[in-house]
PDB file of C-alpha atoms in Angstrom:
ATOM      1  CA  MET A   1       0.007  -0.004  -0.004  1.00  0.00           C
ATOM      2  CA  PRO A   2       1.453   3.435  -0.937  1.00  0.00           C
ATOM      3  CA  ILE A   3       2.522   5.695   1.894  1.00  0.00           C
ATOM      4  CA  GLU A   4      -0.048   8.076   3.323  1.00  0.00           C
ATOM      5  CA  ILE A   5       1.113  11.689   3.377  1.00  0.00           C
ATOM      6  CA  PHE A   6      -0.111  14.295   5.869  1.00  0.00           C
ATOM      7  CA  GLU A   7       0.751  17.984   5.694  1.00  0.00           C
ATOM      8  CA  LYS A   8      -1.428  19.215   8.575  1.00  0.00           C
ATOM      9  CA  LYS A   9      -0.705  18.656  12.262  1.00  0.00           C
ATOM     10  CA  ASP A  10      -4.249  17.646  13.152  1.00  0.00           C
ATOM     11  CA  GLN A  11      -4.352  15.105  10.315  1.00  0.00           C
ATOM     12  CA  MET A  12      -1.097  13.517  11.484  1.00  0.00           C
ATOM     13  CA  ARG A  13      -2.177  13.440  15.092  1.00  0.00           C
ATOM     14  CA  SER A  14      -5.561  11.906  14.217  1.00  0.00           C
ATOM     15  CA  TYR A  15      -3.920   9.164  12.123  1.00  0.00           C
ATOM     16  CA  SER A  16      -1.491   8.202  14.897  1.00  0.00           C
ATOM     17  CA  ARG A  17      -4.182   8.236  17.560  1.00  0.00           C
ATOM     18  CA  SER A  18      -6.428   6.024  15.476  1.00  0.00           C
ATOM     19  CA  LYS A  19      -3.662   3.438  15.120  1.00  0.00           C
ATOM     20  CA  ARG A  20      -2.774   3.486  18.796  1.00  0.00           C
ATOM     21  CA  SER A  21      -6.417   3.264  19.848  1.00  0.00           C
ATOM     22  CA  ASN A  22      -6.557  -0.031  17.950  1.00  0.00           C
ATOM     23  CA  GLY A  23      -3.678  -1.362  20.024  1.00  0.00           C
ATOM     24  CA  LEU A  24      -0.969  -0.822  17.405  1.00  0.00           C
ATOM     25  CA  ARG A  25       2.537   0.270  18.370  1.00  0.00           C
ATOM     26  CA  VAL A  26       3.645   3.374  16.460  1.00  0.00           C
ATOM     27  CA  GLY A  27       7.302   3.978  15.610  1.00  0.00           C
ATOM     28  CA  PHE A  28       8.590   7.354  14.432  1.00  0.00           C
ATOM     29  CA  VAL A  29      11.660   8.445  12.512  1.00  0.00           C
ATOM     30  CA  PRO A  30      12.091  12.235  12.264  1.00  0.00           C
ATOM     31  CA  THR A  31      14.292  13.382   9.373  1.00  0.00           C
ATOM     32  CA  MET A  32      15.220  16.462   7.400  1.00  0.00           C
ATOM     33  CA  GLY A  33      14.897  14.566   4.136  1.00  0.00           C
ATOM     34  CA  TYR A  34      17.351  13.759   1.345  1.00  0.00           C
ATOM     35  CA  LEU A  35      17.165  10.221   2.631  1.00  0.00           C
ATOM     36  CA  HIS A  36      20.008   7.725   2.441  1.00  0.00           C
ATOM     37  CA  GLU A  37      20.707   4.233   3.705  1.00  0.00           C
ATOM     38  CA  GLY A  38      21.279   5.545   7.238  1.00  0.00           C
ATOM     39  CA  HIS A  39      17.711   6.840   7.377  1.00  0.00           C
ATOM     40  CA  LEU A  40      16.389   3.619   5.865  1.00  0.00           C
ATOM     41  CA  SER A  41      18.166   1.599   8.565  1.00  0.00           C
ATOM     42  CA  LEU A  42      16.227   3.608  11.182  1.00  0.00           C
ATOM     43  CA  LEU A  43      12.974   2.837   9.368  1.00  0.00           C
ATOM     44  CA  ARG A  44      13.835  -0.853   9.179  1.00  0.00           C
ATOM     45  CA  ALA A  45      14.601  -0.866  12.914  1.00  0.00           C
ATOM     46  CA  ALA A  46      11.227   0.796  13.541  1.00  0.00           C
ATOM     47  CA  ARG A  47       9.491  -1.799  11.362  1.00  0.00           C
ATOM     48  CA  GLU A  48      11.056  -4.662  13.333  1.00  0.00           C
ATOM     49  CA  SER A  49       9.563  -3.522  16.640  1.00  0.00           C
ATOM     50  CA  CYS A  50       6.485  -1.500  15.649  1.00  0.00           C
ATOM     51  CA  ASP A  51       3.207  -2.134  13.860  1.00  0.00           C
ATOM     52  CA  ILE A  52       3.036   1.283  12.230  1.00  0.00           C
ATOM     53  CA  VAL A  53       6.017   3.308  11.016  1.00  0.00           C
ATOM     54  CA  ILE A  54       5.792   7.079  10.523  1.00  0.00           C
ATOM     55  CA  ALA A  55       8.520   9.302   9.120  1.00  0.00           C
ATOM     56  CA  SER A  56       8.681  13.087   9.012  1.00  0.00           C
ATOM     57  CA  ILE A  57      10.550  15.332   6.610  1.00  0.00           C
ATOM     58  CA  TYR A  58      11.120  18.881   7.764  1.00  0.00           C
ATOM     59  CA  VAL A  59      14.265  20.997   7.491  1.00  0.00           C
ATOM     60  CA  ASN A  60      14.140  22.729  10.854  1.00  0.00           C
ATOM     61  CA  PRO A  61      15.313  26.349  10.564  1.00  0.00           C
ATOM     62  CA  THR A  62      15.866  26.892  14.290  1.00  0.00           C
ATOM     63  CA  GLN A  63      18.899  24.581  14.371  1.00  0.00           C
ATOM     64  CA  PHE A  64      20.678  26.674  11.710  1.00  0.00           C
ATOM     65  CA  SER A  65      22.326  30.069  11.939  1.00  0.00           C
ATOM     66  CA  VAL A  66      22.461  32.562   9.065  1.00  0.00           C
ATOM     67  CA  GLN A  67      26.054  31.499   8.374  1.00  0.00           C
ATOM     68  CA  GLU A  68      25.061  27.847   7.889  1.00  0.00           C
ATOM     69  CA  ASP A  69      23.546  25.819   5.062  1.00  0.00           C
ATOM     70  CA  PHE A  70      19.783  26.056   5.663  1.00  0.00           C
ATOM     71  CA  SER A  71      19.107  27.607   2.257  1.00  0.00           C
ATOM     72  CA  ILE A  72      21.115  24.958   0.373  1.00  0.00           C
ATOM     73  CA  TYR A  73      20.323  21.895   2.469  1.00  0.00           C
ATOM     74  CA  PRO A  74      19.745  19.173  -0.146  1.00  0.00           C
ATOM     75  CA  LYS A  75      16.141  18.230  -1.010  1.00  0.00           C
ATOM     76  CA  ASN A  76      14.472  15.691  -3.272  1.00  0.00           C
ATOM     77  CA  ILE A  77      11.017  14.896  -1.978  1.00  0.00           C
ATOM     78  CA  GLU A  78      10.010  12.648  -4.875  1.00  0.00           C
ATOM     79  CA  GLU A  79      13.005  10.362  -4.342  1.00  0.00           C
ATOM     80  CA  ASP A  80      12.434  10.465  -0.589  1.00  0.00           C
ATOM     81  CA  ILE A  81       8.871   9.235  -0.992  1.00  0.00           C
ATOM     82  CA  ALA A  82      10.034   6.423  -3.281  1.00  0.00           C
ATOM     83  CA  LYS A  83      12.597   5.374  -0.679  1.00  0.00           C
ATOM     84  CA  LEU A  84      10.026   5.459   2.079  1.00  0.00           C
ATOM     85  CA  ASN A  85       7.779   3.233   0.009  1.00  0.00           C
ATOM     86  CA  SER A  86      10.683   0.839  -0.572  1.00  0.00           C
ATOM     87  CA  VAL A  87      10.851   0.103   3.147  1.00  0.00           C
ATOM     88  CA  SER A  88       7.079  -0.018   3.623  1.00  0.00           C
ATOM     89  CA  CYS A  89       6.814   3.163   5.671  1.00  0.00           C
ATOM     90  CA  ASP A  90       3.160   3.636   6.481  1.00  0.00           C
ATOM     91  CA  ALA A  91       2.871   7.418   6.773  1.00  0.00           C
ATOM     92  CA  LEU A  92       4.860  10.617   6.155  1.00  0.00           C
ATOM     93  CA  PHE A  93       4.377  13.862   8.007  1.00  0.00           C
ATOM     94  CA  LEU A  94       5.391  16.600   5.573  1.00  0.00           C
ATOM     95  CA  PRO A  95       4.603  20.012   7.096  1.00  0.00           C
ATOM     96  CA  SER A  96       5.388  23.234   5.289  1.00  0.00           C
ATOM     97  CA  THR A  97       6.236  24.839   8.629  1.00  0.00           C
ATOM     98  CA  LEU A  98       6.010  24.002  12.329  1.00  0.00           C
ATOM     99  CA  TYR A  99       6.211  27.528  13.674  1.00  0.00           C
ATOM    100  CA  VAL A 100       3.103  29.565  14.348  1.00  0.00           C
ATOM    101  CA  SER A 101       2.642  32.864  12.450  1.00  0.00           C
ATOM    102  CA  THR A 102       6.256  32.734  11.280  1.00  0.00           C
ATOM    103  CA  GLU A 103       8.012  32.113   7.986  1.00  0.00           C
ATOM    104  CA  ASP A 104      10.708  29.448   8.249  1.00  0.00           C
ATOM    105  CA  ASP A 105      13.410  31.724   6.767  1.00  0.00           C
ATOM    106  CA  SER A 106      12.893  34.174   9.642  1.00  0.00           C
ATOM    107  CA  MET A 107      13.369  31.415  12.205  1.00  0.00           C
ATOM    108  CA  VAL A 108      16.998  30.829  11.226  1.00  0.00           C
ATOM    109  CA  VAL A 109      19.112  31.968  14.161  1.00  0.00           C
ATOM    110  CA  GLY A 110      20.384  35.518  13.526  1.00  0.00           C
ATOM    111  CA  ALA A 111      17.752  36.341  10.871  1.00  0.00           C
ATOM    112  CA  ASP A 112      15.307  39.213  11.300  1.00  0.00           C
ATOM    113  CA  GLU A 113      12.779  37.744  13.684  1.00  0.00           C
ATOM    114  CA  VAL A 114       9.112  38.580  14.045  1.00  0.00           C
ATOM    115  CA  GLY A 115       7.965  39.951  17.356  1.00  0.00           C
ATOM    116  CA  GLU A 116       7.699  37.207  19.963  1.00  0.00           C
ATOM    117  CA  ARG A 117       4.254  38.492  20.964  1.00  0.00           C
ATOM    118  CA  HIS A 118       2.825  36.972  17.776  1.00  0.00           C
ATOM    119  CA  GLY A 119       5.482  34.545  16.569  1.00  0.00           C
ATOM    120  CA  HIS A 120       6.981  31.414  18.083  1.00  0.00           C
ATOM    121  CA  SER A 121       8.421  32.193  21.533  1.00  0.00           C
ATOM    122  CA  THR A 122       8.679  28.885  23.450  1.00  0.00           C
ATOM    123  CA  TRP A 123      11.928  26.901  23.501  1.00  0.00           C
ATOM    124  CA  VAL A 124      13.240  23.693  25.041  1.00  0.00           C
ATOM    125  CA  ASP A 125      16.724  23.711  26.623  1.00  0.00           C
ATOM    126  CA  VAL A 126      18.071  20.369  27.798  1.00  0.00           C
ATOM    127  CA  GLY A 127      20.942  21.878  29.799  1.00  0.00           C
ATOM    128  CA  TYR A 128      24.270  20.166  30.409  1.00  0.00           C
ATOM    129  CA  LEU A 129      24.072  17.603  27.590  1.00  0.00           C
ATOM    130  CA  SER A 130      23.453  20.472  25.141  1.00  0.00           C
ATOM    131  CA  GLU A 131      26.828  22.011  26.011  1.00  0.00           C
ATOM    132  CA  GLY A 132      30.225  21.220  24.519  1.00  0.00           C
ATOM    133  CA  LEU A 133      30.948  19.124  21.430  1.00  0.00           C
ATOM    134  CA  CYS A 134      28.637  20.429  18.634  1.00  0.00           C
ATOM    135  CA  ALA A 135      27.333  23.218  20.840  1.00  0.00           C
ATOM    136  CA  SER A 136      30.789  24.741  21.195  1.00  0.00           C
ATOM    137  CA  SER A 137      30.671  26.099  17.638  1.00  0.00           C
ATOM    138  CA  ARG A 138      26.879  25.910  17.214  1.00  0.00           C
ATOM    139  CA  PRO A 139      25.450  27.205  20.525  1.00  0.00           C
ATOM    140  CA  HIS A 140      22.012  27.599  18.985  1.00  0.00           C
ATOM    141  CA  PHE A 141      21.789  24.050  17.682  1.00  0.00           C
ATOM    142  CA  PHE A 142      20.353  21.936  20.460  1.00  0.00           C
ATOM    143  CA  ARG A 143      17.734  24.483  21.511  1.00  0.00           C
ATOM    144  CA  GLY A 144      16.411  24.232  17.968  1.00  0.00           C
ATOM    145  CA  VAL A 145      16.645  20.430  17.879  1.00  0.00           C
ATOM    146  CA  ALA A 146      15.047  19.907  21.285  1.00  0.00           C
ATOM    147  CA  THR A 147      12.223  22.313  20.459  1.00  0.00           C
ATOM    148  CA  VAL A 148      11.347  20.831  17.078  1.00  0.00           C
ATOM    149  CA  VAL A 149      11.545  17.246  18.358  1.00  0.00           C
ATOM    150  CA  THR A 150       9.257  18.170  21.259  1.00  0.00           C
ATOM    151  CA  LYS A 151       6.791  19.608  18.755  1.00  0.00           C
ATOM    152  CA  LEU A 152       7.005  16.513  16.568  1.00  0.00           C
ATOM    153  CA  PHE A 153       6.518  14.193  19.533  1.00  0.00           C
ATOM    154  CA  ASN A 154       3.403  16.142  20.530  1.00  0.00           C
ATOM    155  CA  ILE A 155       2.035  15.922  17.000  1.00  0.00           C
ATOM    156  CA  VAL A 156       2.896  12.308  16.107  1.00  0.00           C
ATOM    157  CA  GLU A 157       2.503  10.877  19.631  1.00  0.00           C
ATOM    158  CA  PRO A 158       4.613   7.767  18.914  1.00  0.00           C
ATOM    159  CA  ASP A 159       5.339   4.842  21.197  1.00  0.00           C
ATOM    160  CA  ALA A 160       8.988   4.760  20.062  1.00  0.00           C
ATOM    161  CA  ALA A 161      11.333   7.056  18.152  1.00  0.00           C
ATOM    162  CA  PHE A 162      14.517   6.055  16.356  1.00  0.00           C
ATOM    163  CA  PHE A 163      17.694   8.145  16.090  1.00  0.00           C
ATOM    164  CA  GLY A 164      21.036   7.424  14.440  1.00  0.00           C
ATOM    165  CA  LYS A 165      24.123   7.387  16.634  1.00  0.00           C
ATOM    166  CA  LYS A 166      26.149   9.356  14.098  1.00  0.00           C
ATOM    167  CA  ASP A 167      24.593  12.389  15.756  1.00  0.00           C
ATOM    168  CA  TYR A 168      25.524  10.944  19.131  1.00  0.00           C
ATOM    169  CA  GLN A 169      25.115  14.110  21.198  1.00  0.00           C
ATOM    170  CA  GLN A 170      21.681  14.669  19.657  1.00  0.00           C
ATOM    171  CA  TYR A 171      20.701  11.092  20.547  1.00  0.00           C
ATOM    172  CA  LYS A 172      21.720  11.654  24.174  1.00  0.00           C
ATOM    173  CA  VAL A 173      19.989  15.066  24.312  1.00  0.00           C
ATOM    174  CA  ILE A 174      16.725  13.604  23.049  1.00  0.00           C
ATOM    175  CA  SER A 175      16.985  10.680  25.458  1.00  0.00           C
ATOM    176  CA  ARG A 176      17.378  13.105  28.377  1.00  0.00           C
ATOM    177  CA  LEU A 177      14.528  15.327  27.087  1.00  0.00           C
ATOM    178  CA  VAL A 178      12.167  12.364  27.041  1.00  0.00           C
ATOM    179  CA  ARG A 179      13.210  11.290  30.520  1.00  0.00           C
ATOM    180  CA  ASP A 180      13.007  14.734  32.098  1.00  0.00           C
ATOM    181  CA  LEU A 181       9.718  15.809  30.485  1.00  0.00           C
ATOM    182  CA  ASP A 182       7.978  12.447  31.074  1.00  0.00           C
ATOM    183  CA  PHE A 183       7.262  11.589  27.461  1.00  0.00           C
ATOM    184  CA  ASP A 184       6.007   8.020  27.281  1.00  0.00           C
ATOM    185  CA  ILE A 185       8.265   7.276  24.334  1.00  0.00           C
ATOM    186  CA  ASP A 186      11.040   4.705  23.937  1.00  0.00           C
ATOM    187  CA  ILE A 187      14.124   6.305  22.397  1.00  0.00           C
ATOM    188  CA  VAL A 188      16.099   3.812  20.300  1.00  0.00           C
ATOM    189  CA  GLY A 189      19.657   4.558  19.181  1.00  0.00           C
ATOM    190  CA  VAL A 190      20.682   2.851  15.910  1.00  0.00           C
ATOM    191  CA  SER A 191      24.279   2.196  14.849  1.00  0.00           C
ATOM    192  CA  ILE A 192      25.987   4.355  12.224  1.00  0.00           C
ATOM    193  CA  GLU A 193      25.553   3.302   8.604  1.00  0.00           C
ATOM    194  CA  ARG A 194      28.674   3.816   6.469  1.00  0.00           C
ATOM    195  CA  GLU A 195      29.673   4.021   2.836  1.00  0.00           C
ATOM    196  CA  GLU A 196      31.948   1.276   1.536  1.00  0.00           C
ATOM    197  CA  ASP A 197      34.995   3.431   2.302  1.00  0.00           C
ATOM    198  CA  GLY A 198      33.876   4.044   5.885  1.00  0.00           C
ATOM    199  CA  LEU A 199      32.493   7.572   5.582  1.00  0.00           C
ATOM    200  CA  ALA A 200      29.474   7.957   7.847  1.00  0.00           C
ATOM    201  CA  MET A 201      26.303   8.344   5.765  1.00  0.00           C
ATOM    202  CA  SER A 202      24.948  11.858   5.832  1.00  0.00           C
ATOM    203  CA  SER A 203      22.694  13.974   3.640  1.00  0.00           C
ATOM    204  CA  ARG A 204      25.471  16.545   3.620  1.00  0.00           C
ATOM    205  CA  ASN A 205      27.809  14.131   1.858  1.00  0.00           C
ATOM    206  CA  ALA A 206      26.021  15.179  -1.350  1.00  0.00           C
ATOM    207  CA  LEU A 207      27.478  18.670  -0.921  1.00  0.00           C
ATOM    208  CA  LEU A 208      31.105  17.457  -0.915  1.00  0.00           C
ATOM    209  CA  SER A 209      33.218  18.228  -3.965  1.00  0.00           C
ATOM    210  CA  PRO A 210      34.745  15.123  -5.629  1.00  0.00           C
ATOM    211  CA  ASP A 211      38.171  15.980  -4.171  1.00  0.00           C
ATOM    212  CA  MET A 212      36.796  16.403  -0.649  1.00  0.00           C
ATOM    213  CA  ARG A 213      34.641  13.293  -0.940  1.00  0.00           C
ATOM    214  CA  ALA A 214      37.776  11.289  -1.839  1.00  0.00           C
ATOM    215  CA  VAL A 215      39.640  12.283   1.324  1.00  0.00           C
ATOM    216  CA  ALA A 216      36.766  12.564   3.846  1.00  0.00           C
ATOM    217  CA  PRO A 217      36.982   8.852   4.861  1.00  0.00           C
ATOM    218  CA  ILE A 218      40.114   9.801   6.827  1.00  0.00           C
ATOM    219  CA  ILE A 219      37.745  10.710   9.653  1.00  0.00           C
ATOM    220  CA  TYR A 220      36.676   7.126  10.225  1.00  0.00           C
ATOM    221  CA  GLN A 221      40.095   5.711   9.427  1.00  0.00           C
ATOM    222  CA  SER A 222      41.693   7.867  12.144  1.00  0.00           C
ATOM    223  CA  LEU A 223      38.968   6.934  14.640  1.00  0.00           C
ATOM    224  CA  CYS A 224      39.585   3.247  13.953  1.00  0.00           C
ATOM    225  CA  ARG A 225      43.296   3.690  14.513  1.00  0.00           C
ATOM    226  CA  ALA A 226      42.594   5.418  17.827  1.00  0.00           C
ATOM    227  CA  LYS A 227      40.277   2.592  18.925  1.00  0.00           C
ATOM    228  CA  GLU A 228      42.825  -0.056  17.993  1.00  0.00           C
ATOM    229  CA  ARG A 229      45.606   1.801  19.828  1.00  0.00           C
ATOM    230  CA  SER A 230      43.438   2.150  22.904  1.00  0.00           C
ATOM    231  CA  ARG A 231      42.602  -1.558  22.812  1.00  0.00           C
ATOM    232  CA  ARG A 232      46.247  -2.509  22.371  1.00  0.00           C
ATOM    233  CA  GLU A 233      47.872  -0.139  24.881  1.00  0.00           C
ATOM    234  CA  GLY A 234      45.132   0.330  27.461  1.00  0.00           C
ATOM    235  CA  ARG A 235      44.486   3.745  28.883  1.00  0.00           C
ATOM    236  CA  ILE A 236      45.819   6.566  26.686  1.00  0.00           C
ATOM    237  CA  SER A 237      45.608  10.274  27.320  1.00  0.00           C
ATOM    238  CA  ALA A 238      42.927  12.268  25.560  1.00  0.00           C
ATOM    239  CA  GLU A 239      45.565  14.637  24.234  1.00  0.00           C
ATOM    240  CA  THR A 240      47.526  11.813  22.624  1.00  0.00           C
ATOM    241  CA  LEU A 241      44.472  10.332  20.917  1.00  0.00           C
ATOM    242  CA  THR A 242      42.906  13.582  19.719  1.00  0.00           C
ATOM    243  CA  THR A 243      46.194  15.058  18.498  1.00  0.00           C
ATOM    244  CA  ALA A 244      46.873  12.015  16.322  1.00  0.00           C
ATOM    245  CA  ILE A 245      43.376  12.151  14.829  1.00  0.00           C
ATOM    246  CA  GLY A 246      43.614  15.884  14.202  1.00  0.00           C
ATOM    247  CA  GLU A 247      46.955  15.586  12.429  1.00  0.00           C
ATOM    248  CA  SER A 248      45.575  12.871  10.112  1.00  0.00           C
ATOM    249  CA  ILE A 249      42.595  15.025   9.190  1.00  0.00           C
ATOM    250  CA  LYS A 250      44.706  18.137   8.568  1.00  0.00           C
ATOM    251  CA  GLU A 251      47.067  16.162   6.327  1.00  0.00           C
ATOM    252  CA  LYS A 252      44.123  15.423   4.055  1.00  0.00           C
ATOM    253  CA  GLY A 253      42.961  19.027   3.926  1.00  0.00           C
ATOM    254  CA  GLY A 254      40.266  18.866   6.595  1.00  0.00           C
ATOM    255  CA  ILE A 255      39.693  21.512   9.234  1.00  0.00           C
ATOM    256  CA  VAL A 256      38.857  20.242  12.710  1.00  0.00           C
ATOM    257  CA  ASP A 257      35.901  21.771  14.507  1.00  0.00           C
ATOM    258  CA  TYR A 258      36.353  19.592  17.584  1.00  0.00           C
ATOM    259  CA  ILE A 259      37.741  16.228  18.635  1.00  0.00           C
ATOM    260  CA  ASN A 260      36.800  15.169  22.171  1.00  0.00           C
ATOM    261  CA  LEU A 261      37.195  12.078  24.314  1.00  0.00           C
ATOM    262  CA  VAL A 262      34.104  11.851  26.519  1.00  0.00           C
ATOM    263  CA  ASP A 263      32.158   9.493  28.750  1.00  0.00           C
ATOM    264  CA  LYS A 264      29.640   7.892  26.415  1.00  0.00           C
ATOM    265  CA  ASP A 265      26.736   8.334  28.827  1.00  0.00           C
ATOM    266  CA  SER A 266      27.283  11.749  30.438  1.00  0.00           C
ATOM    267  CA  LEU A 267      29.419  13.252  27.606  1.00  0.00           C
ATOM    268  CA  THR A 268      31.748  14.543  30.329  1.00  0.00           C
ATOM    269  CA  PRO A 269      35.259  15.152  28.964  1.00  0.00           C
ATOM    270  CA  LEU A 270      37.802  12.495  29.958  1.00  0.00           C
ATOM    271  CA  ASP A 271      41.537  12.814  30.566  1.00  0.00           C
ATOM    272  CA  GLU A 272      42.234   9.302  29.320  1.00  0.00           C
ATOM    273  CA  SER A 273      40.463   6.510  27.467  1.00  0.00           C
ATOM    274  CA  LYS A 274      38.501   3.900  29.397  1.00  0.00           C
ATOM    275  CA  GLU A 275      37.528   0.761  27.538  1.00  0.00           C
ATOM    276  CA  GLY A 276      33.781   0.240  27.384  1.00  0.00           C
ATOM    277  CA  THR A 277      32.820   3.642  28.774  1.00  0.00           C
ATOM    278  CA  SER A 278      34.434   6.244  26.533  1.00  0.00           C
ATOM    279  CA  LEU A 279      33.757   7.661  23.100  1.00  0.00           C
ATOM    280  CA  ILE A 280      35.659   9.882  20.703  1.00  0.00           C
ATOM    281  CA  ALA A 281      33.409  12.400  18.927  1.00  0.00           C
ATOM    282  CA  ILE A 282      34.530  14.551  16.043  1.00  0.00           C
ATOM    283  CA  ALA A 283      33.308  17.279  13.711  1.00  0.00           C
ATOM    284  CA  ALA A 284      35.445  18.420  10.806  1.00  0.00           C
ATOM    285  CA  PHE A 285      35.066  20.518   7.703  1.00  0.00           C
ATOM    286  CA  PHE A 286      35.998  19.243   4.275  1.00  0.00           C
ATOM    287  CA  GLY A 287      35.581  22.270   2.055  1.00  0.00           C
ATOM    288  CA  GLN A 288      32.473  24.021   3.338  1.00  0.00           C
ATOM    289  CA  VAL A 289      30.802  20.796   4.499  1.00  0.00           C
ATOM    290  CA  ARG A 290      30.776  19.912   8.202  1.00  0.00           C
ATOM    291  CA  LEU A 291      30.870  16.170   8.889  1.00  0.00           C
ATOM    292  CA  LEU A 292      30.260  14.286  12.126  1.00  0.00           C
ATOM    293  CA  ASP A 293      31.460  10.908  13.326  1.00  0.00           C
ATOM    294  CA  ASN A 294      32.287   9.044  16.526  1.00  0.00           C
ATOM    295  CA  ILE A 295      33.528   5.725  17.825  1.00  0.00           C
ATOM    296  CA  GLU A 296      33.087   3.904  21.120  1.00  0.00           C
ATOM    297  CA  LEU A 297      36.311   2.646  22.688  1.00  0.00           C
TER     298      LEU A 297
END
């Protein structure tokens, strides 16, 4: 059966409620579109444990600043719908905007904003987990993510939601949001899907120039070397591990945003690696494209 598409909030909410009222378990995969195998792996995971699978496609302006790539974020809705059908996704929530009395372009952080008296003025801040790592260079990011995910959860009302671990900090932020705000939703983290050369799958990979695409796999290669060294030598200082990774990336023309060794649960910075409890998270630019990756040690 072809996927059902809903553009209005009340239509989406009514659909989900009707399924749940019949005793069906609803799984939800929020996306910003331009779907790839990483997204499809989330949808397959949802299908394995849920009766109904709902996806959303919405490029959320409030997690971008005016210096970032909101206006050029890749889109291909026809291909996305075909891919959703290929994995038997039941429904797609495809809103034109999620912000009341506000154009999306004006919701980009740093743009001219409408007066809060009439426009959107309520935000969700998850606190400590929203600091450091990606937030160091994108301090606006997790407020935007937490707010839009809260809105989506209130519209879709799923039993479970599925997030990729490539965006590891986001996964932990959403998990804490659900716990602290008493959402009755299971948050499921799904392992990173990779290209054949190891590059973590991302919609932004489509923006890489051929030259940058050729060298970007150094991110994962350097993470694997760090993991192997940590396994072989035991505890190693954070400085030693992150310096080696950074040098490898710079040699290939990348620019490091951050490389951090952290506790994989609390995201607290660590002085040295600890097998089974630590994670190296990285963001780096190849050309103008910012790529994320991580590895558990």
